[in-house]
């Protein structure tokens, strides 16, 4: 075994061992002299430092796996905070009601995305938010489709729920659109999202917040993946309202019934999908949203027709304009 611990001091490291040595000093309490002794044992046994530390019980395999996957800039001396068994590595995004982290699962040795409901004041609104989050997340955990981001686990810590999902390497559809992809590519992406939405509808789930920011485009292969089902009811609000009948969704892409604070249906998602396709093909929002105020956007969604797609994007084929127009009908047949 490693001997008594003298005062800490600097340690000479070789590439690949730095994170492990930092951890052994900061978390296992080893001194520079004890690290040197450990290295001497490695020289005698011919074992790598990691295997020697494992064999002596100085570190467990799960922690070692986490150390080997540390992102650049993280130190083994200062482990990230944990959410249950998950080690949080960095924040990916934050809104008024929720936060998304990249995390490492040491039990399964993989990185995941975790969405957590932010703490809220106690009361009926907060209770409904937690109840809806948990109910929707569990329902979505049963969905399976190549264009859906799967849910691995639904948990709770400190009274607040969290959702563990696949970490998709890539970018959002909004980011991908900035590179001016072809019409064929845009249509392919939206078709893939429509297939995923259809699977959800067949399971009795309405997304209620379809928008380019909730579609991920994989870096490898370029597939479109729909996400944020578990958060759609309360966490994806771009406009934060306080009364019980809150506006649910993103105004620029929401349906007339959502704008009127009525119950969303599968037709609501179809309308939103049409708004996404309109925006993706033209670069414009069909009912405004960037410059206009909320009230103006809601009135436009409820009572106005957007400019014909070919009027703002002449390259779009007529039949594709017809598809978008049918999706954006106020009273679908």
mmCIF file of C-alpha atoms in Angstrom, residues 124-318:
data_model
loop_
_atom_site.group_PDB
_atom_site.id
_atom_site.type_symbol
_atom_site.label_atom_id
_atom_site.label_comp_id
_atom_site.label_asym_id
_atom_site.label_seq_id
_atom_site.Cartn_x
_atom_site.Cartn_y
_atom_site.Cartn_z
ATOM 1 C CA UNK A 124 -50.380 25.391 -7.768
ATOM 2 C CA UNK A 125 -48.593 26.643 -10.896
ATOM 3 C CA UNK A 126 -45.286 25.088 -9.829
ATOM 4 C CA UNK A 127 -47.024 21.857 -8.864
ATOM 5 C CA UNK A 128 -48.737 21.644 -12.263
ATOM 6 C CA UNK A 129 -45.436 22.317 -14.010
ATOM 7 C CA UNK A 130 -43.747 19.422 -12.213
ATOM 8 C CA UNK A 131 -46.704 17.109 -12.752
ATOM 9 C CA UNK A 132 -46.955 17.847 -16.467
ATOM 10 C CA UNK A 133 -43.195 17.565 -16.936
ATOM 11 C CA UNK A 134 -43.078 14.133 -15.339
ATOM 12 C CA UNK A 135 -46.205 12.875 -17.133
ATOM 13 C CA UNK A 136 -45.092 14.032 -20.570
ATOM 14 C CA UNK A 137 -41.533 12.799 -20.071
ATOM 15 C CA UNK A 138 -42.666 9.315 -19.104
ATOM 16 C CA UNK A 139 -44.989 9.185 -22.096
ATOM 17 C CA UNK A 140 -42.211 10.254 -24.443
ATOM 18 C CA UNK A 141 -39.877 7.650 -22.996
ATOM 19 C CA UNK A 142 -42.117 5.061 -24.690
ATOM 20 C CA UNK A 143 -41.664 6.605 -28.158
ATOM 21 C CA UNK A 144 -39.171 5.063 -30.559
ATOM 22 C CA UNK A 145 -38.294 6.407 -34.006
ATOM 23 C CA UNK A 146 -35.060 7.126 -35.830
ATOM 24 C CA UNK A 147 -35.915 10.840 -36.006
ATOM 25 C CA UNK A 148 -36.820 11.224 -32.330
ATOM 26 C CA UNK A 149 -34.258 11.867 -29.610
ATOM 27 C CA UNK A 150 -34.831 8.980 -27.168
ATOM 28 C CA UNK A 151 -35.453 9.495 -23.463
ATOM 29 C CA UNK A 152 -33.274 7.264 -21.275
ATOM 30 C CA UNK A 153 -34.530 8.128 -17.829
ATOM 31 C CA UNK A 154 -36.854 10.407 -15.881
ATOM 32 C CA UNK A 155 -35.646 11.312 -12.415
ATOM 33 C CA UNK A 156 -36.092 13.779 -9.593
ATOM 34 C CA UNK A 157 -33.596 15.450 -7.305
ATOM 35 C CA UNK A 158 -34.384 17.987 -4.621
ATOM 36 C CA UNK A 159 -38.037 17.944 -5.593
ATOM 37 C CA UNK A 160 -37.328 19.030 -9.180
ATOM 38 C CA UNK A 161 -37.617 16.575 -12.118
ATOM 39 C CA UNK A 162 -35.004 16.010 -14.782
ATOM 40 C CA UNK A 163 -34.972 14.227 -18.105
ATOM 41 C CA UNK A 164 -32.013 12.201 -19.449
ATOM 42 C CA UNK A 165 -31.784 11.940 -23.225
ATOM 43 C CA UNK A 166 -29.378 10.966 -25.975
ATOM 44 C CA UNK A 167 -26.739 13.625 -26.593
ATOM 45 C CA UNK A 168 -26.935 14.445 -30.309
ATOM 46 C CA UNK A 169 -23.711 15.738 -31.839
ATOM 47 C CA UNK A 170 -24.654 18.408 -34.348
ATOM 48 C CA UNK A 171 -26.537 21.679 -34.573
ATOM 49 C CA UNK A 172 -30.080 22.998 -34.600
ATOM 50 C CA UNK A 173 -32.093 23.356 -37.782
ATOM 51 C CA UNK A 174 -31.980 27.132 -37.263
ATOM 52 C CA UNK A 175 -28.189 27.004 -37.361
ATOM 53 C CA UNK A 176 -28.180 24.714 -40.399
ATOM 54 C CA UNK A 177 -30.512 27.080 -42.282
ATOM 55 C CA UNK A 178 -27.940 29.869 -41.938
ATOM 56 C CA UNK A 179 -25.812 28.031 -44.518
ATOM 57 C CA UNK A 180 -28.579 28.294 -47.139
ATOM 58 C CA UNK A 181 -29.167 24.568 -47.819
ATOM 59 C CA UNK A 182 -30.899 23.422 -50.981
ATOM 60 C CA UNK A 183 -34.682 23.122 -51.226
ATOM 61 C CA UNK A 184 -34.266 19.359 -51.533
ATOM 62 C CA UNK A 185 -32.317 19.231 -48.287
ATOM 63 C CA UNK A 186 -34.800 21.435 -46.423
ATOM 64 C CA UNK A 187 -37.728 19.314 -47.569
ATOM 65 C CA UNK A 188 -35.901 16.145 -46.535
ATOM 66 C CA UNK A 189 -35.322 17.496 -43.038
ATOM 67 C CA UNK A 190 -38.928 18.605 -42.586
ATOM 68 C CA UNK A 191 -40.212 15.280 -43.929
ATOM 69 C CA UNK A 192 -38.144 13.470 -41.307
ATOM 70 C CA UNK A 193 -39.568 15.708 -38.583
ATOM 71 C CA UNK A 194 -43.084 15.082 -39.906
ATOM 72 C CA UNK A 195 -42.525 11.326 -39.606
ATOM 73 C CA UNK A 196 -41.426 11.747 -36.001
ATOM 74 C CA UNK A 197 -44.450 13.947 -35.253
ATOM 75 C CA UNK A 198 -46.716 11.295 -36.791
ATOM 76 C CA UNK A 199 -45.305 8.653 -34.443
ATOM 77 C CA UNK A 200 -45.983 10.919 -31.469
ATOM 78 C CA UNK A 201 -49.525 11.647 -32.631
ATOM 79 C CA UNK A 202 -50.200 7.932 -33.005
ATOM 80 C CA UNK A 203 -49.222 7.600 -29.340
ATOM 81 C CA UNK A 204 -51.548 10.425 -28.324
ATOM 82 C CA UNK A 205 -48.819 13.021 -27.773
ATOM 83 C CA UNK A 206 -48.912 16.555 -29.211
ATOM 84 C CA UNK A 207 -45.574 18.336 -29.290
ATOM 85 C CA UNK A 208 -46.949 21.915 -29.096
ATOM 86 C CA UNK A 209 -43.621 23.648 -29.707
ATOM 87 C CA UNK A 210 -42.372 22.715 -33.160
ATOM 88 C CA UNK A 211 -39.718 25.192 -34.234
ATOM 89 C CA UNK A 212 -36.265 25.108 -35.877
ATOM 90 C CA UNK A 213 -34.593 25.326 -32.474
ATOM 91 C CA UNK A 214 -36.207 22.037 -31.411
ATOM 92 C CA UNK A 215 -34.886 20.117 -34.419
ATOM 93 C CA UNK A 216 -31.318 18.817 -34.261
ATOM 94 C CA UNK A 217 -29.294 17.990 -37.376
ATOM 95 C CA UNK A 218 -26.745 15.241 -36.795
ATOM 96 C CA UNK A 219 -23.147 16.082 -37.610
ATOM 97 C CA UNK A 220 -22.613 12.575 -38.983
ATOM 98 C CA UNK A 221 -25.183 11.628 -41.606
ATOM 99 C CA UNK A 222 -27.243 14.824 -41.451
ATOM 100 C CA UNK A 223 -30.439 13.232 -40.118
ATOM 101 C CA UNK A 224 -33.049 15.489 -38.499
ATOM 102 C CA UNK A 225 -33.961 14.612 -34.900
ATOM 103 C CA UNK A 226 -36.965 16.100 -33.112
ATOM 104 C CA UNK A 227 -36.511 16.880 -29.429
ATOM 105 C CA UNK A 228 -38.082 18.697 -26.463
ATOM 106 C CA UNK A 229 -41.261 16.649 -26.130
ATOM 107 C CA UNK A 230 -40.759 16.366 -22.387
ATOM 108 C CA UNK A 231 -40.408 20.131 -21.977
ATOM 109 C CA UNK A 232 -42.944 21.370 -24.476
ATOM 110 C CA UNK A 233 -45.813 22.024 -22.079
ATOM 111 C CA UNK A 234 -44.054 24.431 -19.782
ATOM 112 C CA UNK A 235 -40.342 24.689 -20.416
ATOM 113 C CA UNK A 236 -40.245 25.775 -24.051
ATOM 114 C CA UNK A 237 -42.145 29.026 -23.547
ATOM 115 C CA UNK A 238 -40.469 31.915 -25.300
ATOM 116 C CA UNK A 239 -43.008 34.221 -23.615
ATOM 117 C CA UNK A 240 -43.384 33.781 -19.872
ATOM 118 C CA UNK A 241 -46.914 34.328 -18.561
ATOM 119 C CA UNK A 242 -48.012 33.864 -14.986
ATOM 120 C CA UNK A 243 -51.712 33.011 -15.109
ATOM 121 C CA UNK A 244 -53.057 29.486 -15.205
ATOM 122 C CA UNK A 245 -54.056 29.583 -18.882
ATOM 123 C CA UNK A 246 -50.513 30.404 -20.008
ATOM 124 C CA UNK A 247 -49.541 30.781 -23.640
ATOM 125 C CA UNK A 248 -47.869 27.484 -24.567
ATOM 126 C CA UNK A 249 -45.392 27.383 -27.415
ATOM 127 C CA UNK A 250 -43.273 29.804 -29.424
ATOM 128 C CA UNK A 251 -45.482 32.604 -30.823
ATOM 129 C CA UNK A 252 -43.840 32.817 -34.263
ATOM 130 C CA UNK A 253 -44.591 29.131 -34.952
ATOM 131 C CA UNK A 254 -47.718 28.417 -32.911
ATOM 132 C CA UNK A 255 -51.170 27.506 -34.217
ATOM 133 C CA UNK A 256 -54.345 29.651 -34.046
ATOM 134 C CA UNK A 257 -55.770 27.545 -31.212
ATOM 135 C CA UNK A 258 -52.578 27.933 -29.187
ATOM 136 C CA UNK A 259 -52.624 31.684 -29.831
ATOM 137 C CA UNK A 260 -56.188 31.691 -28.446
ATOM 138 C CA UNK A 261 -55.043 29.661 -25.403
ATOM 139 C CA UNK A 262 -57.199 26.728 -26.457
ATOM 140 C CA UNK A 263 -56.301 23.057 -26.286
ATOM 141 C CA UNK A 264 -53.717 21.993 -28.845
ATOM 142 C CA UNK A 265 -54.503 19.058 -31.162
ATOM 143 C CA UNK A 266 -52.485 17.131 -33.748
ATOM 144 C CA UNK A 267 -53.649 19.759 -36.264
ATOM 145 C CA UNK A 268 -51.785 22.328 -34.137
ATOM 146 C CA UNK A 269 -48.510 20.532 -34.809
ATOM 147 C CA UNK A 270 -49.315 20.366 -38.539
ATOM 148 C CA UNK A 271 -49.837 24.134 -38.590
ATOM 149 C CA UNK A 272 -46.542 24.689 -36.748
ATOM 150 C CA UNK A 273 -44.749 22.336 -39.120
ATOM 151 C CA UNK A 274 -46.074 24.435 -42.013
ATOM 152 C CA UNK A 275 -44.710 27.568 -40.333
ATOM 153 C CA UNK A 276 -41.330 25.887 -39.914
ATOM 154 C CA UNK A 277 -41.271 24.877 -43.596
ATOM 155 C CA UNK A 278 -42.317 28.397 -44.678
ATOM 156 C CA UNK A 279 -39.491 29.887 -42.624
ATOM 157 C CA UNK A 280 -36.937 27.306 -43.779
ATOM 158 C CA UNK A 281 -37.701 27.920 -47.462
ATOM 159 C CA UNK A 282 -38.007 31.709 -47.363
ATOM 160 C CA UNK A 283 -35.960 32.877 -44.406
ATOM 161 C CA UNK A 284 -39.037 34.758 -43.173
ATOM 162 C CA UNK A 285 -41.528 34.118 -40.406
ATOM 163 C CA UNK A 286 -45.026 33.650 -41.862
ATOM 164 C CA UNK A 287 -46.735 35.820 -39.242
ATOM 165 C CA UNK A 288 -43.853 37.972 -38.051
ATOM 166 C CA UNK A 289 -42.190 37.734 -34.696
ATOM 167 C CA UNK A 290 -38.819 39.440 -34.888
ATOM 168 C CA UNK A 291 -39.969 43.067 -34.981
ATOM 169 C CA UNK A 292 -43.672 42.813 -34.173
ATOM 170 C CA UNK A 293 -45.017 42.686 -30.646
ATOM 171 C CA UNK A 294 -46.645 39.596 -29.187
ATOM 172 C CA UNK A 295 -50.182 40.919 -29.605
ATOM 173 C CA UNK A 296 -49.596 41.653 -33.303
ATOM 174 C CA UNK A 297 -48.221 38.186 -33.939
ATOM 175 C CA UNK A 298 -51.146 36.490 -32.185
ATOM 176 C CA UNK A 299 -53.659 38.560 -34.172
ATOM 177 C CA UNK A 300 -51.876 37.684 -37.425
ATOM 178 C CA UNK A 301 -51.910 33.971 -36.605
ATOM 179 C CA UNK A 302 -55.623 34.079 -35.779
ATOM 180 C CA UNK A 303 -56.922 36.233 -38.627
ATOM 181 C CA UNK A 304 -54.366 36.951 -41.372
ATOM 182 C CA UNK A 305 -52.843 34.937 -44.184
ATOM 183 C CA UNK A 306 -49.077 34.998 -44.715
ATOM 184 C CA UNK A 307 -47.713 36.297 -48.045
ATOM 185 C CA UNK A 308 -47.753 33.490 -50.632
ATOM 186 C CA UNK A 309 -44.544 31.533 -50.313
ATOM 187 C CA UNK A 310 -43.486 32.064 -53.933
ATOM 188 C CA UNK A 311 -43.977 35.797 -53.468
ATOM 189 C CA UNK A 312 -41.149 35.872 -50.927
ATOM 190 C CA UNK A 313 -39.159 32.896 -52.287
ATOM 191 C CA UNK A 314 -39.635 32.623 -56.055
ATOM 192 C CA UNK A 315 -37.430 29.535 -56.370
ATOM 193 C CA UNK A 316 -39.926 27.394 -54.442
ATOM 194 C CA UNK A 317 -41.949 25.028 -56.706
ATOM 195 C CA UNK A 318 -45.706 25.605 -56.942
#
